[in-house]
Short mmCIF file of C-alpha atoms and ligand atoms in Angstrom, two decimals:
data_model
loop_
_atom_site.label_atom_id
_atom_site.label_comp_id
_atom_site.label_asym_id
_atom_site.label_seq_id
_atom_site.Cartn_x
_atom_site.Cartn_y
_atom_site.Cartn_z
CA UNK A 1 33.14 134.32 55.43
CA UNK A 2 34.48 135.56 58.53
CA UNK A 3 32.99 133.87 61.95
CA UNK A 4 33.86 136.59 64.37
CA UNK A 5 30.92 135.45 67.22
CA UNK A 6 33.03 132.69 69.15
CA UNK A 7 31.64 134.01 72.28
CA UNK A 8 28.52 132.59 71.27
CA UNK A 9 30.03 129.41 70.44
CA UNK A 10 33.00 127.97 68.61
CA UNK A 11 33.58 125.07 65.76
CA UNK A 12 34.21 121.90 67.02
CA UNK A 13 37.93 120.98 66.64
CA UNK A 14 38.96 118.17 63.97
CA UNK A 15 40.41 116.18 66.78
CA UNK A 16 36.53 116.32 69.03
CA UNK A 17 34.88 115.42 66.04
CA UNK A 18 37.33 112.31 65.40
CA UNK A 19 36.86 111.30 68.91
CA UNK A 20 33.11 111.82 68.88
CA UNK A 21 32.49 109.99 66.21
CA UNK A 22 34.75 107.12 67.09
CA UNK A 23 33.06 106.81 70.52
CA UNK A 24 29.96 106.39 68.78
CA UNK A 25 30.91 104.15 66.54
CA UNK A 26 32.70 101.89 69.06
CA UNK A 27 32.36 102.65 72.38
CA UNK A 28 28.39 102.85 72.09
CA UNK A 29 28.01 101.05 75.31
CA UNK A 30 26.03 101.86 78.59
CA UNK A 31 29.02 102.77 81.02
CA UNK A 32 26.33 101.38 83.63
CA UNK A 33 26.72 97.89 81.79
CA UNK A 34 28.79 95.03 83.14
CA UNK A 35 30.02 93.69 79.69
CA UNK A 36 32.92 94.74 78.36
CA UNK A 37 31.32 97.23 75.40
CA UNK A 38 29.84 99.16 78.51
CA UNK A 39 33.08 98.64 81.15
CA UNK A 40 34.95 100.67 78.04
CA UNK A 41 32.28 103.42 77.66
CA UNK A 42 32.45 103.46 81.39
CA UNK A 43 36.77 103.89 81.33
CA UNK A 44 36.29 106.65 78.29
CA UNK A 45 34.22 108.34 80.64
CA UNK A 46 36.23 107.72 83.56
CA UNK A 47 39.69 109.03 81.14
CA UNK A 48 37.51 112.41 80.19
CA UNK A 49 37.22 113.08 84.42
CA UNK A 50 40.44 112.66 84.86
CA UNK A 51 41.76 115.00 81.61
CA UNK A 52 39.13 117.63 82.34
CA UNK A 53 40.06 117.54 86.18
CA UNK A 54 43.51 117.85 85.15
CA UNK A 55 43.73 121.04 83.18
CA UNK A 56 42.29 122.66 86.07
CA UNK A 57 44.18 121.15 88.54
CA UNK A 58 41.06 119.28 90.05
CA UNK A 59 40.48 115.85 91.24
CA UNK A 60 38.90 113.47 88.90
CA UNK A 61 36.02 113.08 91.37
CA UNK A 62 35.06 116.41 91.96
CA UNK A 63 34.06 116.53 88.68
CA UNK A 64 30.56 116.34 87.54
CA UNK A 65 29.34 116.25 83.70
CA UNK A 66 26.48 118.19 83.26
CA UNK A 67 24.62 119.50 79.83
CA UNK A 68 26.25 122.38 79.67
CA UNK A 69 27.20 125.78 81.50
CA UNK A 70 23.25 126.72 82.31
CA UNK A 71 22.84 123.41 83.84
CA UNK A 72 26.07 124.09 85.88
CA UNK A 73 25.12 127.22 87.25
CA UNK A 74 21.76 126.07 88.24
CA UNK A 75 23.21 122.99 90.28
CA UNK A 76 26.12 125.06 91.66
CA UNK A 77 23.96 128.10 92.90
CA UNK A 78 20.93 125.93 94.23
CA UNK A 79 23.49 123.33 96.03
CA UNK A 80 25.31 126.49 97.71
CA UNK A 81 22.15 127.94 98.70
CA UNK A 82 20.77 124.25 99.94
CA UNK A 83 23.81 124.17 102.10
CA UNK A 84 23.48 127.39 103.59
CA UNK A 85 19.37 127.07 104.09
CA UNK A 86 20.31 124.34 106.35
CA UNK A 87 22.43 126.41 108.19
CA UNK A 88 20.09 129.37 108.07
CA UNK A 89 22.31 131.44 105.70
CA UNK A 90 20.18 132.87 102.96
CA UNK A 91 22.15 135.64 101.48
CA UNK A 92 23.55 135.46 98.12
CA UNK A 93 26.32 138.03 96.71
CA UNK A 94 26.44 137.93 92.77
CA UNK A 95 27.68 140.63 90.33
CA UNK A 96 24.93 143.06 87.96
CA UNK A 97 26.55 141.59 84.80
CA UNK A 98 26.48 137.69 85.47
CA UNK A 99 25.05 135.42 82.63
CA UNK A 100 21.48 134.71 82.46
CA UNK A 101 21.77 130.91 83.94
CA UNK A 102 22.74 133.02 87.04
CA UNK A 103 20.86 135.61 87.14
CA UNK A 104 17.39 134.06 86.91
CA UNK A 105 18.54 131.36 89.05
CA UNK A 106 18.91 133.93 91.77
CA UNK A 107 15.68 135.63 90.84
CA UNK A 108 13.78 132.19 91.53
CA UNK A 109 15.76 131.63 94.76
CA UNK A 110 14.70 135.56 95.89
CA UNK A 111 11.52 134.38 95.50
CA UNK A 112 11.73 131.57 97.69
CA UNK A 113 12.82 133.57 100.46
CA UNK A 114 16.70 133.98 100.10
CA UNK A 115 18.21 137.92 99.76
CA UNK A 116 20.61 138.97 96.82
CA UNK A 117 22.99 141.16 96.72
CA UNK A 118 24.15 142.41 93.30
CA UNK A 119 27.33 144.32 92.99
CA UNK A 120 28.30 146.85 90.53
CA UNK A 121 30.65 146.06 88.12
CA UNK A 122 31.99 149.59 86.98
CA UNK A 123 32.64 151.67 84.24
CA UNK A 124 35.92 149.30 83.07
CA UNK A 125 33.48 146.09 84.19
CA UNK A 126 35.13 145.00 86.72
CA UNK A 127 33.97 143.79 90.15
CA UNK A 128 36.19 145.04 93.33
CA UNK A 129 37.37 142.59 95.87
CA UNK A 130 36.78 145.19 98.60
CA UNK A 131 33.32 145.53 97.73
CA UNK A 132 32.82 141.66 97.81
CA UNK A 133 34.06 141.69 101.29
CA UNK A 134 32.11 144.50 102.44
CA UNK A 135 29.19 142.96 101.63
CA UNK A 136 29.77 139.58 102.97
CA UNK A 137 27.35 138.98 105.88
CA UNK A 138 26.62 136.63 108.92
CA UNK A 139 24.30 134.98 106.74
CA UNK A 140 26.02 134.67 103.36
CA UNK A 141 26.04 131.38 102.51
CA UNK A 142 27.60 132.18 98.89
CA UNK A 143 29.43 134.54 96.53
CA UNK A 144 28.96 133.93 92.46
CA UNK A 145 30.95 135.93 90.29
CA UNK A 146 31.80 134.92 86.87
CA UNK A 147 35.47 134.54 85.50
CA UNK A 148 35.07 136.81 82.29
CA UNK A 149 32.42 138.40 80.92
CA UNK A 150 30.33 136.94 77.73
CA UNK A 151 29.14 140.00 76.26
CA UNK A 152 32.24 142.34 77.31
CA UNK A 153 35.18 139.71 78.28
CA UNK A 154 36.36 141.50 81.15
CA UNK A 155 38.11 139.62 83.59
CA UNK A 156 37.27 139.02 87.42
CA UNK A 157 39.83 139.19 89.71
CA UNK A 158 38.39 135.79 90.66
CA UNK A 159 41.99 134.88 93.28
CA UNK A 160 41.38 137.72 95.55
CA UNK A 161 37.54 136.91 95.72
CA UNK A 162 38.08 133.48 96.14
CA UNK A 163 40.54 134.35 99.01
CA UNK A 164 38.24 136.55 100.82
CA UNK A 165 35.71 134.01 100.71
CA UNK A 166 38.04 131.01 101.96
CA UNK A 167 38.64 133.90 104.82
CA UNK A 168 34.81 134.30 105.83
CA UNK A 169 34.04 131.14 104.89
CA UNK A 170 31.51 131.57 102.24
CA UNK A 171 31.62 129.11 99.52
CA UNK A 172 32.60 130.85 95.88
CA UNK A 173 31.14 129.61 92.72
CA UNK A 174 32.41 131.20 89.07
CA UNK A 175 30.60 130.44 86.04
CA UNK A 176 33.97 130.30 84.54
CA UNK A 177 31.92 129.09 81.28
CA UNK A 178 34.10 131.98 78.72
CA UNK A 179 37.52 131.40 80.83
CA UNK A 180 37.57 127.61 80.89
CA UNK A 181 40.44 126.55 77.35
CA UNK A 182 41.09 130.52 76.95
CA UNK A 183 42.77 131.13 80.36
CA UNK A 184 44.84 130.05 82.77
CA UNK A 185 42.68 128.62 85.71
CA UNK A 186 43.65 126.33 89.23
CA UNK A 187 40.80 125.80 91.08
CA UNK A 188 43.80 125.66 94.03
CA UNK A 189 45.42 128.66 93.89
CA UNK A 190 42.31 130.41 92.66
CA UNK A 191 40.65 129.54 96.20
CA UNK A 192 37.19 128.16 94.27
CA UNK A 193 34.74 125.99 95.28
CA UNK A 194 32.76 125.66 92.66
CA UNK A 195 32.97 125.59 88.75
CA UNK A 196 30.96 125.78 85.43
CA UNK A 197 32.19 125.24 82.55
CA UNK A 198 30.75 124.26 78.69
CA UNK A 199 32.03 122.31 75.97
CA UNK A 200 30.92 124.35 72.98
CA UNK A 201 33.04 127.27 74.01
CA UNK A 202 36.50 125.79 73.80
CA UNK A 203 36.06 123.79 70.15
CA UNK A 204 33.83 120.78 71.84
CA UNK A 205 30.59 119.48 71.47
CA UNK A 206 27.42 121.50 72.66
CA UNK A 207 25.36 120.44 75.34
CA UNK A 208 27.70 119.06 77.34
CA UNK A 209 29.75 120.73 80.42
CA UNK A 210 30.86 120.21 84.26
CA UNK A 211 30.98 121.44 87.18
CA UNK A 212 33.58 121.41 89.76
CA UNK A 213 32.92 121.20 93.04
CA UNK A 214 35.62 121.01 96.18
CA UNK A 215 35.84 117.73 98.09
CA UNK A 216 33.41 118.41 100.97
CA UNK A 217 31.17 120.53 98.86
CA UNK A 218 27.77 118.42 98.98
CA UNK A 219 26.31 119.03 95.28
CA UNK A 220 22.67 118.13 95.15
CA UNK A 221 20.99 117.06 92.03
CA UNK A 222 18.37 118.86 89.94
CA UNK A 223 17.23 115.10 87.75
CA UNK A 224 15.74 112.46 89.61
CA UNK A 225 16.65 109.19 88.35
CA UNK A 226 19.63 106.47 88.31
CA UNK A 227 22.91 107.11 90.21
CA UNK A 228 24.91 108.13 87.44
CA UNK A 229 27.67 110.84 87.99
CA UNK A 230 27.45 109.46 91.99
CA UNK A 231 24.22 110.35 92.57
CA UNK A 232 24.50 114.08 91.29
CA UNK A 233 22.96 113.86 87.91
CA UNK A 234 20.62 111.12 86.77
CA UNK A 235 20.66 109.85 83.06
CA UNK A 236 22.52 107.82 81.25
CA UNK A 237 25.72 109.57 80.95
CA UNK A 238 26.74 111.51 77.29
CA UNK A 239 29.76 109.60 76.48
CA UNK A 240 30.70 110.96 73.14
CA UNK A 241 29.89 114.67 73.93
CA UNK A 242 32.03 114.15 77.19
CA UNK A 243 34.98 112.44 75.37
CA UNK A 244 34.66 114.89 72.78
CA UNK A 245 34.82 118.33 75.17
CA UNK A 246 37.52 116.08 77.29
CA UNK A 247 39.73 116.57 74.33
CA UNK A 248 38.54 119.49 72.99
CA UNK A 249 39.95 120.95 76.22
CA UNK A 250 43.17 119.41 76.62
CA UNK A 251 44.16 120.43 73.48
CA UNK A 252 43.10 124.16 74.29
CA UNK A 253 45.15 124.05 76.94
CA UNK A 254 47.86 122.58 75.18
CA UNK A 255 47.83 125.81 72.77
CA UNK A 256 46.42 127.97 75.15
CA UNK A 257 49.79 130.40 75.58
CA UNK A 258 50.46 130.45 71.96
CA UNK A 259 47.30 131.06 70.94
CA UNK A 260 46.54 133.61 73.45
CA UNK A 261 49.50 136.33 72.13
CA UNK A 262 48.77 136.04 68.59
CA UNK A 263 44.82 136.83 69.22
CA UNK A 264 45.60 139.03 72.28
CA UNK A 265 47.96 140.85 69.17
CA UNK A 266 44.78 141.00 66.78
CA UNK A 267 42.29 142.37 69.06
CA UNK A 268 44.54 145.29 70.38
CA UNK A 269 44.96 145.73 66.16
CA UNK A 270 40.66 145.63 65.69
CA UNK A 271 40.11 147.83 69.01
CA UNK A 272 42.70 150.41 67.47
CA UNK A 273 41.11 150.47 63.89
CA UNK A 274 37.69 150.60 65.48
CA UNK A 275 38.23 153.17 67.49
CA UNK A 276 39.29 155.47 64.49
CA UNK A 277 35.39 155.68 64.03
CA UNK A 278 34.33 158.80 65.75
CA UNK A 279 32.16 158.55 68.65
CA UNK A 280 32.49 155.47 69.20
CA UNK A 281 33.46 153.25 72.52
CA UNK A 282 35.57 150.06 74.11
CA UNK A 283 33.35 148.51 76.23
CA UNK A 284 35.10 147.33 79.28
CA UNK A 285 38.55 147.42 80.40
CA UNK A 286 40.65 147.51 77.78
CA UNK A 287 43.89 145.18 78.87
CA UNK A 288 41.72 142.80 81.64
CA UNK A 289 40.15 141.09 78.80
CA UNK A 290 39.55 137.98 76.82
CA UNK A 291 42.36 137.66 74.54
CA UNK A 292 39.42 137.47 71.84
CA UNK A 293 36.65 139.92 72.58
CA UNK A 294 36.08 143.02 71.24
CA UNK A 295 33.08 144.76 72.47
CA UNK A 296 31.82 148.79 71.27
CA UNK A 297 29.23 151.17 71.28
CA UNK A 298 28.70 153.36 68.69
CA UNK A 299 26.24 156.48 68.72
CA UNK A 300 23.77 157.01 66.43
CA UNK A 301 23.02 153.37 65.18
CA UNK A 302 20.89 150.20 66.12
CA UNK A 303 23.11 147.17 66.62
CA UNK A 304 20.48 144.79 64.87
CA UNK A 305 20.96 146.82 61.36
CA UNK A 306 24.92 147.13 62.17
CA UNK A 307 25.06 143.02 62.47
CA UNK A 308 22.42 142.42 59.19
CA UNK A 309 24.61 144.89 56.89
CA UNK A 310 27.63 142.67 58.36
CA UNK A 311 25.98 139.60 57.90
CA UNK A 312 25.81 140.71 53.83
CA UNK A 313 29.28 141.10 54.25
CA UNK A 314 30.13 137.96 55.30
CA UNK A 315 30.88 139.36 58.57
CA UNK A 316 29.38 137.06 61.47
CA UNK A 317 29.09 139.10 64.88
CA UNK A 318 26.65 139.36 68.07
CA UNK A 319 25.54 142.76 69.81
CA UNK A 320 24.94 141.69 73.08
CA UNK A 321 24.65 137.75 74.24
CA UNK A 322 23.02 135.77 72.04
CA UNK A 323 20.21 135.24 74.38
CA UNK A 324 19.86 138.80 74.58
CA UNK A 325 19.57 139.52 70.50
CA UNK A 326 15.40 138.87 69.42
CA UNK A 327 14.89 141.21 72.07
CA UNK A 328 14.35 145.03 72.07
CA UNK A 329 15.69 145.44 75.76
CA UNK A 330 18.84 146.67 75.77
CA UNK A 331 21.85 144.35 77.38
CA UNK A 332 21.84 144.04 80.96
CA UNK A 333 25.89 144.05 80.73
CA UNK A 334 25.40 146.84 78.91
CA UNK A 335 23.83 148.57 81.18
CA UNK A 336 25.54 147.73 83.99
CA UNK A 337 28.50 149.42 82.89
CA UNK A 338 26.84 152.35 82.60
CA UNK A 339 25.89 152.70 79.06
CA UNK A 340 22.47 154.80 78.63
CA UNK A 341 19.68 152.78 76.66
CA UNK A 342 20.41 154.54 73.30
CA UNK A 343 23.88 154.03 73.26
CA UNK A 344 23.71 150.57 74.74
CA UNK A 345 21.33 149.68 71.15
CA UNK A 346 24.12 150.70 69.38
CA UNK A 347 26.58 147.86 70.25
CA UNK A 348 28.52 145.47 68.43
CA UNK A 349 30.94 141.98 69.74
CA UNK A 350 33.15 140.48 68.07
CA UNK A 351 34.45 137.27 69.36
CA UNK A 352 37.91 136.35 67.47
CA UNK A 353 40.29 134.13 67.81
CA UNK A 354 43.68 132.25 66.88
CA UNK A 355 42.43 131.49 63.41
CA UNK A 356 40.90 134.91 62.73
CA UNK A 357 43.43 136.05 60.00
CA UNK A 358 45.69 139.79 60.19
CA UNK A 359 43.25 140.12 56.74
CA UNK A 360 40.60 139.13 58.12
CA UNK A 361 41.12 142.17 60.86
CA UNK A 362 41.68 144.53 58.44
CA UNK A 363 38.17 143.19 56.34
CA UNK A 364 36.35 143.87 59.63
CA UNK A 365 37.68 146.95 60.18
CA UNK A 366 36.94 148.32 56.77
CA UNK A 367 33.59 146.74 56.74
CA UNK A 368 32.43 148.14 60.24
CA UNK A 369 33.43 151.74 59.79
CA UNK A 370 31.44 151.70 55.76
CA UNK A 371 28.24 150.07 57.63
CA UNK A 372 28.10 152.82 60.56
CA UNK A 373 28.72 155.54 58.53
CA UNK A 374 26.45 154.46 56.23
CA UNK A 375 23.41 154.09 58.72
CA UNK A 376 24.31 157.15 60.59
CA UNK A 377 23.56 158.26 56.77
CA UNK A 378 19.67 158.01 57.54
CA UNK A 379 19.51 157.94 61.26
CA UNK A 380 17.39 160.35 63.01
CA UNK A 381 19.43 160.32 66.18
CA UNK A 382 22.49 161.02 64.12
CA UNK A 383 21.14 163.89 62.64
CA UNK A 384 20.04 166.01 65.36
CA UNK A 385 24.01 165.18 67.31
CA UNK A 386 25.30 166.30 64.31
CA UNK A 387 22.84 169.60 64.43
CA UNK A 388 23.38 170.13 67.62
CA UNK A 389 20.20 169.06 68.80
CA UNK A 390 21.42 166.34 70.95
CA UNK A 391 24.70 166.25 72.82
CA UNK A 392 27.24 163.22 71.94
CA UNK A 393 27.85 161.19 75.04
CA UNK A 394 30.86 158.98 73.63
C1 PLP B 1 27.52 130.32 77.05
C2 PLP B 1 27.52 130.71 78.48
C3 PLP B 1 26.74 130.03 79.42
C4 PLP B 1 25.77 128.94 79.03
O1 PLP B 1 26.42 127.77 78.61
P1 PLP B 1 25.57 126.68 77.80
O2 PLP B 1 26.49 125.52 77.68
O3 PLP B 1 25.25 127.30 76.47
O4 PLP B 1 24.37 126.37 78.61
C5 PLP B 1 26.83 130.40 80.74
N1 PLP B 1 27.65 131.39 81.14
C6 PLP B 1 28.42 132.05 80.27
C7 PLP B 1 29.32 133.12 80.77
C8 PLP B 1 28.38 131.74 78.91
O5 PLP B 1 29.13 132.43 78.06
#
């Protein structure tokens, strides 16, 4: 079996598990108690802040544990746009390729009378700094623009955004949810204000993430209740999953350069083998990307047969987000960068990384190019590019 869909999510590490476990097991206390069982819940959550606030090169308190990157996004986007309602600043500048938890979140907030602009992320999927300050407004209260891309793991370049936002100031959120353990990120030097990032994508528990937010950034909460996480989430706080993520992260980071050249190495060695297969296309940039992600199109196929026939392979992949797959829209990433409905159907992601073997490249290569050219086989839309009938657009 070969789990190539990390984008989607990733095994927890041996070391979260040990630490989850053992926090259950022993450190089951309320961190709102006064006895000691809850004071040392209440210090393993307090230890988790100040790791996870570390390897960003945050402060422990502006770090907020949330249930994970949709949650993050929500509170980040509706707290900027709080902020800047009170103000009378009701424009919003986002990207045409940001997650879902973004994306609808904006569509709710257009509907309760705040304007969005969404730019255009390009053919290579990438959004221009220029463009982000062109659009900037009188009235922008924020800019969101995620770090890397789920579905096509290009990265932003989120420093020179950041900056141009710290220039006009215009607080900047990134729903750095792919980037957080994979890349190199200071919330500092990367002039942000605001963070998301989830557990289950770096090796640690899911449903469980944070946000950052700057000193001086006013987050408001979504959950009425108790005054856990100082007053900006309610509920008794998830101490395992947070210990758990806490060191599923540091020890990302702690491999994080090592790690990064040998898969960086094995995707350039799975883009070059797929891209033997004729008409067939890299979607995105192809050196500003996740050091794992490997996204195509290929013509002439539907990506929901391409992952099955994998699947009986052993093969595990993603076309598309995985909130996306179930669904006969095409994705909106897709899309964005310019790929044409058929063509977009036709897409497959693989997700690798450090532990995704040189043989386990070559079994995906093999396996890929045998199930596309057999479903071109018996594809309609194959046939007539082949007779002429249609022109090939990759
Ligand atoms: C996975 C993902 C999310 C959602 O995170 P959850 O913890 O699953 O809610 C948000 N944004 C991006 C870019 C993601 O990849």
């Amino acid at each position: 079996m070969i789990y190539a869909d990390n984008a989607a999510t990733t095994k927890m590490s041996n070391e979260a598990v040990r630490v989850m476990v053992s926090v259950m097991e022993e450190t089951y206390g309320n961190p709102s108690s006064l006895y000691s069982i809850g004071q040392r819940a209440k210090e393993v959550l307090e230890q988790a802040r100040a790791d996870v606030a570390s390897v960003i090169g945050a402060e422990a308190k502006e770090i907020t544990f949330t249930s994970g990157g949709s949650e993050a996004d929500n509170q980040a986007i509706r707290s900027a746009a709080l902020l800047g309602a009170a103000k009378g600043k009701k424009h919003i500048i986002s990207s045409a390729f940001e997650h879902h938890a973004v994306l609808h979140t904006l569509n709710k907030l257009a509907g309760e009378g705040f304007e969005v602009t969404l730019l255009p992320v390009h053919e290579n999927g990438i959004v221009v700094p220029k463009e982000v300050e062109e659009a900037i407004r009188e009235d922008t209260c924020l800019v969101t623009i995620m770090f890397a891309n789920n579905e096509i793991g290009t990265i932003q370049p989120i420093r020179e955004i950041g900056s141009i936002c710290r220039s006009k100031g215009v607080l900047f959120h990134t729903d750095a949810v792919q980037a957080v353990g994979h890349l190199p990120i200071n919330v500092t030097e990367d002039n942000i204000d605001l963070l998301s990032a989830s557990g289950h994508k770096f090796h640690g528990p899911k449903g469980v993430g944070f946000l950052y937010a700057r000193k001086g950034v006013r987050l408001s909460s979504l959950i009425e209740g108790g005054a856990q996480e100082r007053s900006k989430r309610a509920g008794t706080e998830n101490v395992p999953g947070i210990a758990a993520m806490a060191a599923a992260l540091k020890e990302s980071a702690a491999s994080m350069e090592k790690a990064s050249a040998v898969t960086k190495a094995r995707r350039d060695r799975l883009i070059a083998g797929l891209s033997e297969i004729p008409h067939a296309a890299l979607n995105g940039d192809p050196d500003r990307r996740l050091p794992g992600n490997v996204s195509f199109c290929f013509e002439g196929i539907e990506g929901e047969s391409l992952l099955l026939l994998l699947d009986d392979k052993g093969i595990m992949a993603s076309s598309g987000s995985a909130c996306t797959s179930g669904s006969l829209d095409p994705s909106h990433v897709l899309l964005a960068i310019g790929r044409v409905h058929d063509v977009a159907h036709g897409s497959l992601r693989l997700t690798i990384n450090e532990e995704t073997s040189d043989a386990d490249i070559e079994s995906i290569i093999t396996a890929v190019k045998e199930v596309v050219s057999y479903l071109r086989g018996f594809s309609p839309v194959w046939r007539d590019l082949t007779e002429g009938k249609a022109k090939h657009i990759l």
